[in-house]
Amino acid sequence: MGELFGLDAEVAGVILLACMALILVLFILVIIISVRLSKLHKLYTRMMNGSSAENVEQLIGEMQEAINAQKAESQQTSAQLVSIRETMAKMKSKVSIHRYNAFNDRGSDLSFSLAILDDEQDGIVMTVIHSREQMYVYGKPVEKGQSTYTLSPEEKEAITQTSRSKQV
């Protein structure tokens, strides 16, 4: 046979076959790399999550700004919550009524003492004494569960019941 570039035809055939095998291997590697690059691009797109950021550094910066804004909002919310709790502690939300018969020999349980207090046991206690002919109403201030006025046993019971009662 003839010579190709000064090589024997058999040697040239082997070289050509080796080049074709190398091209085939390289083509397979290009396909594998393309598939991996496609997967990596999908992951990158998902990570960017529709962000207007052009790169990862910009995305991280935007995320840090968002986190800082959330921290500031959380601190503001915590401060508001503390204020609300302080206000609620001062609300007269503990209410108790103690009914009794003021006149053992006649009448019924129409008399009562009503305590309206806050968490600090501050507020008022009202007593209504009912008889067949008349009705008397007394109001007394209460601070820390005590009053500057003498409290009847029924009024003390109404105050005591507020500490056991659930808030209204």
PDB file of C-alpha atoms in Angstrom:
ATOM      1  CA  MET A   1       0.000   0.000   0.000  1.00  0.00           C
ATOM      2  CA  GLY A   2       1.010   3.563   0.042  1.00  0.00           C
ATOM      3  CA  GLU A   3       2.486   5.767   2.632  1.00  0.00           C
ATOM      4  CA  LEU A   4       0.700   8.578   4.368  1.00  0.00           C
ATOM      5  CA  PHE A   5       2.932  11.412   5.601  1.00  0.00           C
ATOM      6  CA  GLY A   6       5.795   9.048   5.423  1.00  0.00           C
ATOM      7  CA  LEU A   7       4.071   6.421   7.621  1.00  0.00           C
ATOM      8  CA  ASP A   8       3.163   2.950   6.790  1.00  0.00           C
ATOM      9  CA  ALA A   9      -0.568   2.474   6.098  1.00  0.00           C
ATOM     10  CA  GLU A  10      -0.983   0.102   9.036  1.00  0.00           C
ATOM     11  CA  VAL A  11       0.594   2.573  11.450  1.00  0.00           C
ATOM     12  CA  ALA A  12      -1.506   5.381  10.005  1.00  0.00           C
ATOM     13  CA  GLY A  13      -4.647   3.250  10.473  1.00  0.00           C
ATOM     14  CA  VAL A  14      -3.772   2.553  14.098  1.00  0.00           C
ATOM     15  CA  ILE A  15      -3.112   6.261  14.735  1.00  0.00           C
ATOM     16  CA  LEU A  16      -6.398   7.165  13.032  1.00  0.00           C
ATOM     17  CA  LEU A  17      -8.250   4.573  15.108  1.00  0.00           C
ATOM     18  CA  ALA A  18      -6.609   5.851  18.301  1.00  0.00           C
ATOM     19  CA  CYS A  19      -7.588   9.448  17.397  1.00  0.00           C
ATOM     20  CA  MET A  20     -11.176   8.391  16.761  1.00  0.00           C
ATOM     21  CA  ALA A  21     -11.286   6.565  20.119  1.00  0.00           C
ATOM     22  CA  LEU A  22      -9.854   9.659  21.830  1.00  0.00           C
ATOM     23  CA  ILE A  23     -12.449  11.859  20.114  1.00  0.00           C
ATOM     24  CA  LEU A  24     -15.213   9.501  21.245  1.00  0.00           C
ATOM     25  CA  VAL A  25     -13.956   9.547  24.868  1.00  0.00           C
ATOM     26  CA  LEU A  26     -13.702  13.359  24.786  1.00  0.00           C
ATOM     27  CA  PHE A  27     -17.219  13.599  23.307  1.00  0.00           C
ATOM     28  CA  ILE A  28     -18.583  11.432  26.169  1.00  0.00           C
ATOM     29  CA  LEU A  29     -16.732  13.633  28.695  1.00  0.00           C
ATOM     30  CA  VAL A  30     -18.269  16.762  27.114  1.00  0.00           C
ATOM     31  CA  ILE A  31     -21.751  15.232  27.468  1.00  0.00           C
ATOM     32  CA  ILE A  32     -21.125  14.295  31.126  1.00  0.00           C
ATOM     33  CA  ILE A  33     -19.796  17.778  31.900  1.00  0.00           C
ATOM     34  CA  SER A  34     -22.787  19.371  30.146  1.00  0.00           C
ATOM     35  CA  VAL A  35     -25.240  17.326  32.230  1.00  0.00           C
ATOM     36  CA  ARG A  36     -23.420  18.231  35.458  1.00  0.00           C
ATOM     37  CA  LEU A  37     -23.283  21.891  34.467  1.00  0.00           C
ATOM     38  CA  SER A  38     -26.997  21.841  33.741  1.00  0.00           C
ATOM     39  CA  LYS A  39     -27.707  20.386  37.216  1.00  0.00           C
ATOM     40  CA  LEU A  40     -25.420  22.955  38.812  1.00  0.00           C
ATOM     41  CA  HIS A  41     -27.200  25.761  36.934  1.00  0.00           C
ATOM     42  CA  LYS A  42     -30.580  24.503  38.175  1.00  0.00           C
ATOM     43  CA  LEU A  43     -29.278  24.417  41.770  1.00  0.00           C
ATOM     44  CA  TYR A  44     -27.874  27.936  41.392  1.00  0.00           C
ATOM     45  CA  THR A  45     -31.176  29.202  40.001  1.00  0.00           C
ATOM     46  CA  ARG A  46     -33.081  27.562  42.857  1.00  0.00           C
ATOM     47  CA  MET A  47     -30.656  29.035  45.397  1.00  0.00           C
ATOM     48  CA  MET A  48     -31.044  32.502  43.925  1.00  0.00           C
ATOM     49  CA  ASN A  49     -34.804  31.941  44.323  1.00  0.00           C
ATOM     50  CA  GLY A  50     -35.907  34.506  41.816  1.00  0.00           C
ATOM     51  CA  SER A  51     -33.694  37.146  43.413  1.00  0.00           C
ATOM     52  CA  SER A  52     -32.590  40.160  41.449  1.00  0.00           C
ATOM     53  CA  ALA A  53     -29.051  39.509  42.699  1.00  0.00           C
ATOM     54  CA  GLU A  54     -26.511  38.915  40.004  1.00  0.00           C
ATOM     55  CA  ASN A  55     -24.184  36.771  42.091  1.00  0.00           C
ATOM     56  CA  VAL A  56     -23.980  34.834  45.337  1.00  0.00           C
ATOM     57  CA  GLU A  57     -22.231  37.646  47.216  1.00  0.00           C
ATOM     58  CA  GLN A  58     -25.016  40.091  46.369  1.00  0.00           C
ATOM     59  CA  LEU A  59     -27.628  37.479  47.367  1.00  0.00           C
ATOM     60  CA  ILE A  60     -25.914  36.930  50.735  1.00  0.00           C
ATOM     61  CA  GLY A  61     -25.848  40.710  51.263  1.00  0.00           C
ATOM     62  CA  GLU A  62     -29.586  40.952  50.543  1.00  0.00           C
ATOM     63  CA  MET A  63     -30.288  38.048  52.882  1.00  0.00           C
ATOM     64  CA  GLN A  64     -28.248  39.715  55.665  1.00  0.00           C
ATOM     65  CA  GLU A  65     -30.222  42.948  55.212  1.00  0.00           C
ATOM     66  CA  ALA A  66     -33.482  40.990  55.436  1.00  0.00           C
ATOM     67  CA  ILE A  67     -32.287  39.230  58.606  1.00  0.00           C
ATOM     68  CA  ASN A  68     -31.315  42.565  60.180  1.00  0.00           C
ATOM     69  CA  ALA A  69     -34.737  44.002  59.325  1.00  0.00           C
ATOM     70  CA  GLN A  70     -36.423  40.973  60.913  1.00  0.00           C
ATOM     71  CA  LYS A  71     -34.282  41.346  64.047  1.00  0.00           C
ATOM     72  CA  ALA A  72     -35.273  45.006  64.364  1.00  0.00           C
ATOM     73  CA  GLU A  73     -38.940  44.123  63.885  1.00  0.00           C
ATOM     74  CA  SER A  74     -38.640  41.317  66.437  1.00  0.00           C
ATOM     75  CA  GLN A  75     -37.126  43.694  68.997  1.00  0.00           C
ATOM     76  CA  GLN A  76     -39.911  46.207  68.365  1.00  0.00           C
ATOM     77  CA  THR A  77     -42.526  43.470  68.763  1.00  0.00           C
ATOM     78  CA  SER A  78     -40.897  42.286  71.996  1.00  0.00           C
ATOM     79  CA  ALA A  79     -40.973  45.830  73.384  1.00  0.00           C
ATOM     80  CA  GLN A  80     -44.652  46.140  72.459  1.00  0.00           C
ATOM     81  CA  LEU A  81     -45.366  42.799  74.111  1.00  0.00           C
ATOM     82  CA  VAL A  82     -43.685  43.947  77.338  1.00  0.00           C
ATOM     83  CA  SER A  83     -45.770  47.125  77.266  1.00  0.00           C
ATOM     84  CA  ILE A  84     -48.964  45.144  76.696  1.00  0.00           C
ATOM     85  CA  ARG A  85     -48.135  42.793  79.582  1.00  0.00           C
ATOM     86  CA  GLU A  86     -47.482  45.754  81.887  1.00  0.00           C
ATOM     87  CA  THR A  87     -50.799  47.318  80.867  1.00  0.00           C
ATOM     88  CA  MET A  88     -52.662  44.052  81.346  1.00  0.00           C
ATOM     89  CA  ALA A  89     -51.201  43.606  84.837  1.00  0.00           C
ATOM     90  CA  LYS A  90     -52.817  46.933  85.802  1.00  0.00           C
ATOM     91  CA  MET A  91     -56.194  46.030  84.303  1.00  0.00           C
ATOM     92  CA  LYS A  92     -58.961  45.263  86.763  1.00  0.00           C
ATOM     93  CA  SER A  93     -59.533  41.811  85.383  1.00  0.00           C
ATOM     94  CA  LYS A  94     -59.938  39.726  88.508  1.00  0.00           C
ATOM     95  CA  VAL A  95     -63.555  39.764  89.581  1.00  0.00           C
ATOM     96  CA  SER A  96     -65.173  37.827  92.387  1.00  0.00           C
ATOM     97  CA  ILE A  97     -68.576  37.957  94.043  1.00  0.00           C
ATOM     98  CA  HIS A  98     -69.415  36.545  97.441  1.00  0.00           C
ATOM     99  CA  ARG A  99     -73.175  36.228  98.130  1.00  0.00           C
ATOM    100  CA  TYR A 100     -74.520  35.890 101.649  1.00  0.00           C
ATOM    101  CA  ASN A 101     -77.519  36.466 103.881  1.00  0.00           C
ATOM    102  CA  ALA A 102     -76.779  39.619 105.886  1.00  0.00           C
ATOM    103  CA  PHE A 103     -79.714  38.968 108.244  1.00  0.00           C
ATOM    104  CA  ASN A 104     -79.686  35.384 109.444  1.00  0.00           C
ATOM    105  CA  ASP A 105     -83.243  35.435 110.771  1.00  0.00           C
ATOM    106  CA  ARG A 106     -84.946  36.635 107.574  1.00  0.00           C
ATOM    107  CA  GLY A 107     -84.315  37.236 103.904  1.00  0.00           C
ATOM    108  CA  SER A 108     -82.169  35.300 101.481  1.00  0.00           C
ATOM    109  CA  ASP A 109     -78.742  35.492  99.843  1.00  0.00           C
ATOM    110  CA  LEU A 110     -79.440  38.868  98.228  1.00  0.00           C
ATOM    111  CA  SER A 111     -76.533  40.651  99.893  1.00  0.00           C
ATOM    112  CA  PHE A 112     -73.122  40.410  98.256  1.00  0.00           C
ATOM    113  CA  SER A 113     -69.572  41.726  98.177  1.00  0.00           C
ATOM    114  CA  LEU A 114     -67.977  42.309  94.779  1.00  0.00           C
ATOM    115  CA  ALA A 115     -64.201  42.623  94.410  1.00  0.00           C
ATOM    116  CA  ILE A 116     -62.715  44.028  91.195  1.00  0.00           C
ATOM    117  CA  LEU A 117     -58.899  43.883  91.319  1.00  0.00           C
ATOM    118  CA  ASP A 118     -55.793  43.743  89.130  1.00  0.00           C
ATOM    119  CA  ASP A 119     -52.778  41.427  89.359  1.00  0.00           C
ATOM    120  CA  GLU A 120     -51.329  43.574  92.156  1.00  0.00           C
ATOM    121  CA  GLN A 121     -54.543  43.134  94.201  1.00  0.00           C
ATOM    122  CA  ASP A 122     -55.358  46.840  93.679  1.00  0.00           C
ATOM    123  CA  GLY A 123     -58.912  47.968  92.889  1.00  0.00           C
ATOM    124  CA  ILE A 124     -62.210  48.189  94.735  1.00  0.00           C
ATOM    125  CA  VAL A 125     -64.570  46.090  96.786  1.00  0.00           C
ATOM    126  CA  MET A 126     -68.277  46.924  96.776  1.00  0.00           C
ATOM    127  CA  THR A 127     -70.758  45.595  99.270  1.00  0.00           C
ATOM    128  CA  VAL A 128     -74.524  45.636  98.861  1.00  0.00           C
ATOM    129  CA  ILE A 129     -76.578  44.759 101.924  1.00  0.00           C
ATOM    130  CA  HIS A 130     -80.169  44.008 101.040  1.00  0.00           C
ATOM    131  CA  SER A 131     -83.047  43.890 103.476  1.00  0.00           C
ATOM    132  CA  ARG A 132     -86.774  43.862 102.910  1.00  0.00           C
ATOM    133  CA  GLU A 133     -87.101  47.599 103.554  1.00  0.00           C
ATOM    134  CA  GLN A 134     -83.748  49.041 102.505  1.00  0.00           C
ATOM    135  CA  MET A 135     -80.576  48.465 100.580  1.00  0.00           C
ATOM    136  CA  TYR A 136     -77.121  49.797 101.517  1.00  0.00           C
ATOM    137  CA  VAL A 137     -74.179  50.111  99.116  1.00  0.00           C
ATOM    138  CA  TYR A 138     -70.579  50.525 100.284  1.00  0.00           C
ATOM    139  CA  GLY A 139     -67.470  50.969  98.187  1.00  0.00           C
ATOM    140  CA  LYS A 140     -63.933  50.677  99.501  1.00  0.00           C
ATOM    141  CA  PRO A 141     -60.567  51.127  97.778  1.00  0.00           C
ATOM    142  CA  VAL A 142     -58.208  48.169  97.910  1.00  0.00           C
ATOM    143  CA  GLU A 143     -54.402  48.283  97.638  1.00  0.00           C
ATOM    144  CA  LYS A 144     -52.315  45.116  97.831  1.00  0.00           C
ATOM    145  CA  GLY A 145     -55.366  43.228  99.063  1.00  0.00           C
ATOM    146  CA  GLN A 146     -55.930  45.622 101.985  1.00  0.00           C
ATOM    147  CA  SER A 147     -58.077  48.700 102.511  1.00  0.00           C
ATOM    148  CA  THR A 148     -57.721  51.781 104.654  1.00  0.00           C
ATOM    149  CA  TYR A 149     -61.300  51.044 105.726  1.00  0.00           C
ATOM    150  CA  THR A 150     -62.253  48.091 107.896  1.00  0.00           C
ATOM    151  CA  LEU A 151     -63.171  45.122 105.734  1.00  0.00           C
ATOM    152  CA  SER A 152     -65.986  42.771 106.667  1.00  0.00           C
ATOM    153  CA  PRO A 153     -65.368  38.989 106.553  1.00  0.00           C
ATOM    154  CA  GLU A 154     -67.487  38.818 103.370  1.00  0.00           C
ATOM    155  CA  GLU A 155     -65.396  41.539 101.704  1.00  0.00           C
ATOM    156  CA  LYS A 156     -62.197  39.742 102.706  1.00  0.00           C
ATOM    157  CA  GLU A 157     -63.620  36.532 101.226  1.00  0.00           C
ATOM    158  CA  ALA A 158     -64.442  38.289  97.927  1.00  0.00           C
ATOM    159  CA  ILE A 159     -60.879  39.675  97.786  1.00  0.00           C
ATOM    160  CA  THR A 160     -59.424  36.247  98.563  1.00  0.00           C
ATOM    161  CA  GLN A 161     -61.544  34.663  95.836  1.00  0.00           C
ATOM    162  CA  THR A 162     -60.074  37.008  93.197  1.00  0.00           C
ATOM    163  CA  SER A 163     -56.619  35.510  93.708  1.00  0.00           C
ATOM    164  CA  ARG A 164     -58.096  32.055  93.047  1.00  0.00           C
ATOM    165  CA  SER A 165     -60.305  33.121  90.146  1.00  0.00           C
ATOM    166  CA  LYS A 166     -59.312  33.132  86.503  1.00  0.00           C
ATOM    167  CA  GLN A 167     -59.081  36.416  84.649  1.00  0.00           C
ATOM    168  CA  VAL A 168     -62.219  37.618  82.957  1.00  0.00           C
TER     169      VAL A 168
END
